[in-house]
CSV table of C-alpha atoms and ligand atoms in Angstrom, one decimal:
chain,number,residue,atom,x,y,z
J,712,ALA,CA,-0.3,0.4,0.1
J,713,ILE,CA,1.3,3.1,-0.7
J,714,PRO,CA,0.2,6.5,1.2
J,715,PHE,CA,-2.5,8.8,-1.0
J,716,GLY,CA,-2.1,12.6,-0.6
J,717,ARG,CA,1.4,14.0,-1.3
J,718,ILE,CA,0.7,16.9,0.9
J,719,ASP,CA,1.8,14.5,3.8
J,720,ARG,CA,4.6,14.5,3.1
J,721,MET,CA,5.7,18.2,3.1
J,722,ALA,CA,8.1,18.2,5.8
J,723,PRO,CA,9.4,16.3,8.8
J,724,ASN,CA,7.8,18.7,11.1
J,725,VAL,CA,4.7,18.9,9.5
J,726,PRO,CA,1.7,17.1,11.3
J,727,PRO,CA,-0.1,15.0,8.4
J,728,ALA,CA,-3.6,14.5,7.9
J,729,PRO,CA,-5.0,12.5,9.6
J,730,CYS,CA,-7.6,10.5,7.2
J,731,ARG,CA,-6.4,8.2,4.4
J,732,ALA,CA,-6.9,7.2,1.3
J,733,GLU,CA,-4.4,3.8,0.8
J,734,ILE,CA,-4.2,2.1,-2.5
J,735,ASN,CA,-3.5,-1.6,-2.6
J,736,LEU,CA,-1.1,-2.5,-5.7
J,737,ASP,CA,-1.6,-5.8,-4.4
J,738,ALA,CA,-4.8,-5.8,-5.1
J,739,VAL,CA,-4.7,-4.4,-8.6
J,740,GLU,CA,-2.2,-7.0,-9.2
J,741,HIS,CA,-4.6,-9.9,-8.1
J,742,ASN,CA,-7.8,-8.0,-9.8
J,743,ALA,CA,-5.5,-7.9,-13.0
J,744,ARG,CA,-4.7,-12.1,-13.2
J,745,VAL,CA,-8.3,-12.4,-12.0
J,746,LEU,CA,-9.2,-10.3,-15.5
J,747,VAL,CA,-6.9,-12.2,-17.3
J,748,ASP,CA,-8.2,-15.5,-16.4
J,749,ALA,CA,-11.8,-14.1,-16.9
J,750,ALA,CA,-10.9,-13.2,-20.3
J,751,GLN,CA,-10.3,-16.6,-21.6
J,752,GLY,CA,-7.7,-15.9,-24.3
J,753,ALA,CA,-8.5,-13.0,-25.2
J,754,ARG,CA,-5.7,-9.7,-24.3
J,755,VAL,CA,-6.5,-7.8,-22.0
J,756,MET,CA,-6.6,-3.8,-21.9
J,757,ALA,CA,-6.6,-2.3,-18.3
J,758,VAL,CA,-8.0,1.2,-18.2
J,759,VAL,CA,-6.5,3.4,-16.4
J,760,LYS,CA,-7.8,6.5,-17.7
J,761,ALA,CA,-8.4,9.8,-15.2
J,762,ASP,CA,-5.3,9.1,-13.5
J,763,ALA,CA,-6.9,5.6,-12.6
J,764,TYR,CA,-10.1,6.1,-11.8
J,765,GLY,CA,-8.4,8.4,-8.7
J,766,HIS,CA,-5.8,5.6,-7.9
J,767,GLY,CA,-2.5,7.2,-10.1
J,768,ALA,CA,-1.9,6.0,-13.3
J,769,VAL,CA,1.5,5.4,-13.2
J,770,ALA,CA,1.7,2.8,-10.2
J,771,VAL,CA,-1.6,1.6,-11.5
J,772,SER,CA,-0.5,0.4,-14.4
J,773,LEU,CA,3.0,-0.8,-13.4
J,774,ALA,CA,0.7,-3.2,-11.2
J,775,ALA,CA,-1.6,-3.9,-13.6
J,776,LEU,CA,1.2,-5.2,-16.4
J,777,ARG,CA,2.9,-7.4,-13.3
J,778,GLY,CA,-1.1,-9.1,-13.0
J,779,GLY,CA,-1.0,-9.8,-17.0
J,780,ALA,CA,-2.3,-7.3,-18.6
J,781,ASP,CA,-1.2,-6.7,-21.7
J,782,ALA,CA,-2.2,-2.8,-23.0
J,783,LEU,CA,-3.6,-0.1,-21.2
J,784,GLY,CA,-6.3,2.4,-22.6
J,785,VAL,CA,-6.9,6.0,-21.5
J,786,THR,CA,-8.9,8.8,-22.3
J,787,THR,CA,-6.9,12.0,-23.3
J,788,ILE,CA,-3.3,11.6,-25.5
J,789,ALA,CA,-1.6,13.8,-22.4
J,790,GLU,CA,-2.1,10.4,-20.0
J,791,ALA,CA,-0.9,7.9,-22.6
J,792,LEU,CA,2.7,10.1,-22.8
J,793,GLN,CA,2.4,10.6,-18.7
J,794,LEU,CA,3.2,6.7,-18.5
J,795,ARG,CA,5.5,6.9,-22.0
J,796,GLU,CA,7.8,9.3,-19.4
J,797,ALA,CA,7.5,7.0,-16.7
J,798,GLY,CA,9.6,3.8,-18.9
J,799,ILE,CA,6.1,2.4,-19.6
J,800,THR,CA,6.3,0.3,-23.0
J,801,ALA,CA,3.5,-1.1,-23.0
J,802,GLU,CA,0.7,-0.9,-25.6
J,803,ILE,CA,-1.3,2.4,-24.9
J,804,LEU,CA,-4.5,2.9,-26.7
J,805,ALA,CA,-5.7,7.1,-26.2
J,806,TRP,CA,-9.4,7.9,-27.3
J,807,ILE,CA,-10.4,10.9,-26.2
J,808,TYR,CA,-9.0,14.1,-28.1
J,809,LEU,CA,-10.5,16.5,-30.7
J,810,PRO,CA,-10.3,16.7,-34.2
J,811,SER,CA,-8.6,20.1,-34.0
J,812,ASP,CA,-6.2,18.7,-31.8
J,813,ASP,CA,-2.2,18.1,-33.0
J,814,VAL,CA,-1.9,14.3,-32.6
J,815,ARG,CA,1.7,14.0,-33.2
J,816,ALA,CA,3.1,13.7,-30.2
J,817,ALA,CA,0.8,10.5,-30.1
J,818,LEU,CA,2.7,8.9,-32.4
J,819,GLU,CA,6.1,10.4,-32.1
J,820,GLY,CA,5.1,8.6,-28.6
J,821,ASN,CA,4.1,5.3,-30.1
J,822,VAL,CA,0.8,5.4,-28.6
J,823,ASP,CA,-2.0,4.4,-30.5
J,824,LEU,CA,-4.9,6.5,-31.4
J,825,ALA,CA,-9.0,5.7,-31.8
J,826,VAL,CA,-11.2,7.1,-34.8
J,827,PRO,CA,-14.1,8.3,-33.1
J,828,SER,CA,-15.7,10.0,-36.1
J,829,PRO,CA,-14.1,11.0,-40.3
J,830,ALA,CA,-13.0,13.8,-38.9
J,831,HIS,CA,-10.2,12.5,-36.7
J,832,LEU,CA,-9.2,10.6,-39.3
J,833,ASP,CA,-8.1,13.5,-41.0
J,834,THR,CA,-6.4,14.6,-38.0
J,835,VAL,CA,-4.3,11.7,-38.0
J,836,ILE,CA,-2.9,11.3,-41.4
J,837,GLN,CA,-2.2,14.9,-41.4
J,838,ALA,CA,0.0,13.6,-38.7
J,839,ALA,CA,1.0,10.8,-40.3
J,840,ARG,CA,2.2,13.2,-43.1
J,841,ARG,CA,3.9,15.7,-41.2
J,842,THR,CA,5.7,13.5,-38.8
J,843,GLY,CA,6.8,10.3,-41.7
J,844,LEU,CA,5.6,8.3,-38.9
J,845,ARG,CA,2.5,5.8,-39.4
J,846,ALA,CA,-0.1,5.8,-37.3
J,847,ARG,CA,-1.2,2.8,-35.6
J,848,VAL,CA,-5.3,3.5,-35.2
J,849,THR,CA,-8.7,1.9,-33.8
J,850,PRO,CA,-11.8,2.9,-36.0
J,851,LYS,CA,-14.3,3.2,-32.6
J,852,LEU,CA,-17.2,2.0,-33.9
J,853,ASP,CA,-20.8,3.3,-32.2
J,854,THR,CA,-22.9,0.2,-32.1
J,855,GLY,CA,-25.9,0.9,-30.0
J,856,LEU,CA,-23.9,3.4,-27.5
J,857,ALA,CA,-25.4,6.3,-29.7
J,858,ARG,CA,-21.5,8.1,-28.2
J,859,SER,CA,-18.9,9.1,-29.9
J,860,GLY,CA,-18.5,6.4,-32.9
J,861,ILE,CA,-18.2,6.5,-36.6
J,862,THR,CA,-22.4,5.5,-37.2
J,863,THR,CA,-23.2,3.0,-39.6
J,864,GLU,CA,-24.3,5.6,-42.2
J,865,ASP,CA,-20.0,6.7,-42.5
J,866,TRP,CA,-19.1,3.1,-42.2
J,867,PRO,CA,-18.6,2.4,-45.7
J,868,GLN,CA,-16.6,5.1,-46.5
J,869,VAL,CA,-14.6,5.4,-44.0
J,870,LEU,CA,-13.5,1.9,-44.5
J,871,GLU,CA,-12.5,3.1,-48.0
J,872,ARG,CA,-10.5,5.8,-46.8
J,873,LEU,CA,-8.7,4.0,-44.2
J,874,VAL,CA,-7.8,0.8,-46.5
J,875,ALA,CA,-6.3,3.9,-49.0
J,876,ALA,CA,-4.4,5.4,-45.8
J,877,GLN,CA,-3.3,1.9,-44.8
J,878,ALA,CA,-1.8,1.1,-48.4
J,879,GLY,CA,-0.1,4.2,-48.7
J,880,GLY,CA,2.0,4.0,-45.7
J,881,LEU,CA,0.1,6.5,-43.4
J,882,ILE,CA,-1.6,4.2,-40.6
J,883,GLU,CA,-1.8,0.9,-40.1
J,884,VAL,CA,-5.5,-0.3,-38.4
J,885,THR,CA,-5.4,-3.1,-35.6
J,886,GLY,CA,-8.4,-3.4,-35.1
J,887,LEU,CA,-12.3,-2.0,-34.7
J,888,MET,CA,-13.3,-1.3,-30.9
J,889,ALA,CA,-16.4,-0.4,-29.9
J,890,HIS,CA,-18.5,0.6,-26.0
J,891,PHE,CA,-21.6,-1.3,-24.7
J,892,ALA,CA,-24.6,1.0,-23.4
J,893,HIS,CA,-25.9,-2.3,-21.3
J,894,ALA,CA,-22.8,-4.9,-20.2
J,895,ASP,CA,-23.8,-4.5,-16.5
J,896,ASP,CA,-27.4,-5.6,-17.2
J,897,PRO,CA,-26.9,-9.2,-18.0
J,898,GLY,CA,-29.5,-10.8,-20.5
J,899,ASN,CA,-30.2,-7.3,-22.3
J,900,PRO,CA,-31.1,-7.8,-25.6
J,901,VAL,CA,-28.7,-5.1,-27.2
J,902,ILE,CA,-25.5,-6.2,-25.7
J,903,ASP,CA,-26.2,-9.0,-28.8
J,904,GLN,CA,-27.3,-6.6,-31.2
J,905,GLN,CA,-24.0,-4.7,-30.3
J,906,VAL,CA,-21.4,-7.5,-30.4
J,907,ALA,CA,-23.0,-8.6,-33.9
J,908,ARG,CA,-22.8,-5.4,-35.2
J,909,LEU,CA,-19.2,-5.3,-34.5
J,910,HIS,CA,-18.3,-8.4,-35.7
J,911,GLU,CA,-20.5,-7.9,-39.1
J,912,ALA,CA,-18.3,-4.5,-39.3
J,913,VAL,CA,-15.0,-7.0,-38.4
J,914,ALA,CA,-15.8,-8.9,-41.4
J,915,GLN,CA,-16.4,-6.1,-43.8
J,916,ALA,CA,-13.3,-4.5,-42.9
J,917,ARG,CA,-11.3,-8.0,-43.9
J,918,ALA,CA,-12.7,-8.7,-46.7
J,919,ALA,CA,-11.3,-5.1,-47.5
J,920,GLY,CA,-8.2,-6.0,-46.9
J,921,LEU,CA,-7.7,-4.8,-43.6
J,922,ALA,CA,-6.1,-7.5,-41.0
J,923,CYS,CA,-8.2,-5.8,-38.0
J,924,PRO,CA,-5.8,-8.6,-35.8
J,925,VAL,CA,-7.4,-7.2,-32.8
J,926,ASN,CA,-10.9,-6.1,-32.4
J,927,HIS,CA,-12.6,-5.1,-28.6
J,928,HIS,CA,-15.9,-4.5,-27.4
J,929,ALA,CA,-16.0,-5.9,-23.4
J,930,ASN,CA,-15.8,-3.3,-20.2
J,931,SER,CA,-15.0,-4.9,-17.0
J,932,ALA,CA,-19.2,-6.1,-17.1
J,933,ALA,CA,-18.9,-7.8,-20.6
J,934,THR,CA,-15.3,-9.2,-19.4
J,935,LEU,CA,-16.9,-11.0,-16.6
J,936,THR,CA,-20.5,-12.0,-17.8
J,937,ARG,CA,-19.6,-12.9,-21.6
J,938,PRO,CA,-16.3,-14.6,-22.4
J,939,ASP,CA,-17.7,-15.9,-25.4
J,940,ASP,CA,-18.4,-13.1,-27.8
J,941,GLY,CA,-15.2,-14.2,-30.0
J,942,PHE,CA,-13.7,-10.6,-30.1
J,943,GLU,CA,-8.9,-10.7,-29.7
J,944,MET,CA,-8.8,-8.2,-26.7
J,945,VAL,CA,-11.3,-6.6,-23.8
J,946,ARG,CA,-11.2,-3.5,-21.9
J,947,PRO,CA,-12.3,-3.6,-17.7
J,948,GLY,CA,-11.7,-0.5,-15.9
J,949,ILE,CA,-13.6,-0.8,-13.3
J,950,ALA,CA,-13.1,-4.0,-12.1
J,951,LEU,CA,-9.9,-3.6,-12.1
J,952,TYR,CA,-10.2,-1.2,-9.1
J,953,GLY,CA,-11.9,-4.2,-7.3
J,954,LEU,CA,-15.5,-3.1,-7.9
J,955,ASP,CA,-18.3,-5.8,-8.5
J,956,PRO,CA,-19.5,-4.1,-12.7
J,957,VAL,CA,-23.4,-5.6,-12.1
J,958,GLY,CA,-23.5,-6.3,-8.9
J,959,ASN,CA,-23.9,-10.0,-8.0
J,960,LEU,CA,-20.8,-11.9,-9.6
J,961,ASP,CA,-19.3,-13.9,-7.8
J,962,VAL,CA,-16.0,-13.2,-8.7
J,963,ASP,CA,-12.7,-12.7,-6.7
J,964,LEU,CA,-11.8,-8.8,-6.8
J,965,ARG,CA,-10.1,-7.2,-4.1
J,966,PRO,CA,-11.1,-3.4,-3.2
J,967,VAL,CA,-7.9,-1.3,-4.3
J,968,MET,CA,-8.2,1.9,-1.9
J,969,SER,CA,-9.5,2.0,1.5
J,970,PHE,CA,-10.1,4.9,4.4
J,971,THR,CA,-9.1,5.6,7.1
J,972,ALA,CA,-8.7,8.3,9.7
J,973,ASP,CA,-7.9,8.7,12.9
J,974,ILE,CA,-10.0,9.9,15.9
J,975,LEU,CA,-9.6,13.4,16.7
J,976,MET,CA,-11.9,13.5,20.2
J,977,VAL,CA,-14.7,11.4,21.7
J,978,LYS,CA,-17.5,12.6,23.6
J,979,ARG,CA,-20.9,11.3,25.4
J,980,LEU,CA,-24.0,12.5,24.1
J,981,SER,CA,-27.2,12.4,26.3
J,982,ALA,CA,-30.7,10.3,24.3
J,983,GLY,CA,-31.9,12.7,21.9
J,984,GLN,CA,-28.9,15.1,21.1
J,985,GLY,CA,-29.2,15.6,17.2
J,986,VAL,CA,-25.7,15.8,15.6
J,987,SER,CA,-24.2,17.8,13.0
J,988,TYR,CA,-25.5,19.9,10.5
J,989,GLY,CA,-29.6,19.7,10.6
J,990,HIS,CA,-29.2,17.5,13.1
J,991,THR,CA,-30.5,14.7,11.0
J,992,TRP,CA,-28.7,12.1,13.1
J,993,HIS,CA,-30.0,11.9,16.8
J,994,ALA,CA,-28.4,9.8,19.3
J,995,PRO,CA,-31.2,6.9,20.3
J,996,HIS,CA,-29.6,6.8,23.6
J,997,ASP,CA,-27.1,7.5,25.6
J,998,THR,CA,-24.0,7.2,23.8
J,999,THR,CA,-20.5,8.1,23.0
J,1000,VAL,CA,-19.0,9.3,19.7
J,1001,ALA,CA,-16.1,9.9,17.9
L,333,PLP,C1,-14.0,3.8,-19.3
L,333,PLP,C2,-14.0,2.9,-20.7
L,333,PLP,C3,-14.2,1.7,-20.2
L,333,PLP,C4,-13.8,1.0,-19.2
L,333,PLP,O1,-14.9,0.7,-18.2
L,333,PLP,P1,-15.5,-0.3,-17.1
L,333,PLP,O2,-17.3,-0.3,-17.0
L,333,PLP,O3,-15.1,0.3,-16.0
L,333,PLP,O4,-14.6,-1.6,-17.1
L,333,PLP,C5,-13.7,0.6,-21.3
L,333,PLP,N1,-13.8,1.5,-23.0
L,333,PLP,C6,-13.9,2.8,-22.7
L,333,PLP,C7,-13.7,3.6,-24.1
L,333,PLP,C8,-14.0,3.1,-21.9
L,333,PLP,O5,-13.6,4.6,-21.5
């Protein structure tokens, strides 16, 4: 376990805060192993976006890789480069940037980029031209979540452009990705529809000449409940931190973050005394509170 709040280490003579959030990196490693097992041969991309869900991106990434994760998933390019600067050489995919962003730093840092719209493809191709580097891209399809992702309407035209850009040496398509709307509700019919749409798009891409070796749709919930979806990678996030994404799964996940505090003082209260803002709690009998 490592202490959270860096402010505690300000100076030796400054008292630390009496409350702590502790991050158990052994639990991250353990949970990664559980997810690798659940993936049944598919690769595991540990999702460490948003500073690893607030747990510390670099330390969590290293622990997840120790536990057998194959790749790391983040939102922003800055998050990906933070991991590169820490010396992490594993495959990293970033999926949040604007079409107006300059993404050359991602290519220079060997960071894979999702392509969620035709405009994002323009941006990546331009960066490949300007750097002379081949961009590794993962087209992100909207299979039913209706957030970011290439629409069914745009897909045929985007596919044509992907084929041309790969033939021109500007990009390498690592595979296709999509994101679920209802994975935490096993049995919801939308899940099957989304899986079928991504399989259809992979088949179309392969027929057009893109190998698409590593395709992925599953978040934590789908990783743990749908091992037979037939894609080559999964992208669990919340389960890595020890939370059951469905709520009733029989799975050995260990909580990664725990909160502890030292007691400032104790006092005796008489029955009926209201406590704190709005007195929303009243002592049911004479008691001691901390
Ligand atoms: C956050 C995220 C994940 C991980 O989702 P969990 O529900 O936390 O497992 C996977 N893929 C994408 C695109 C995400 O944004």
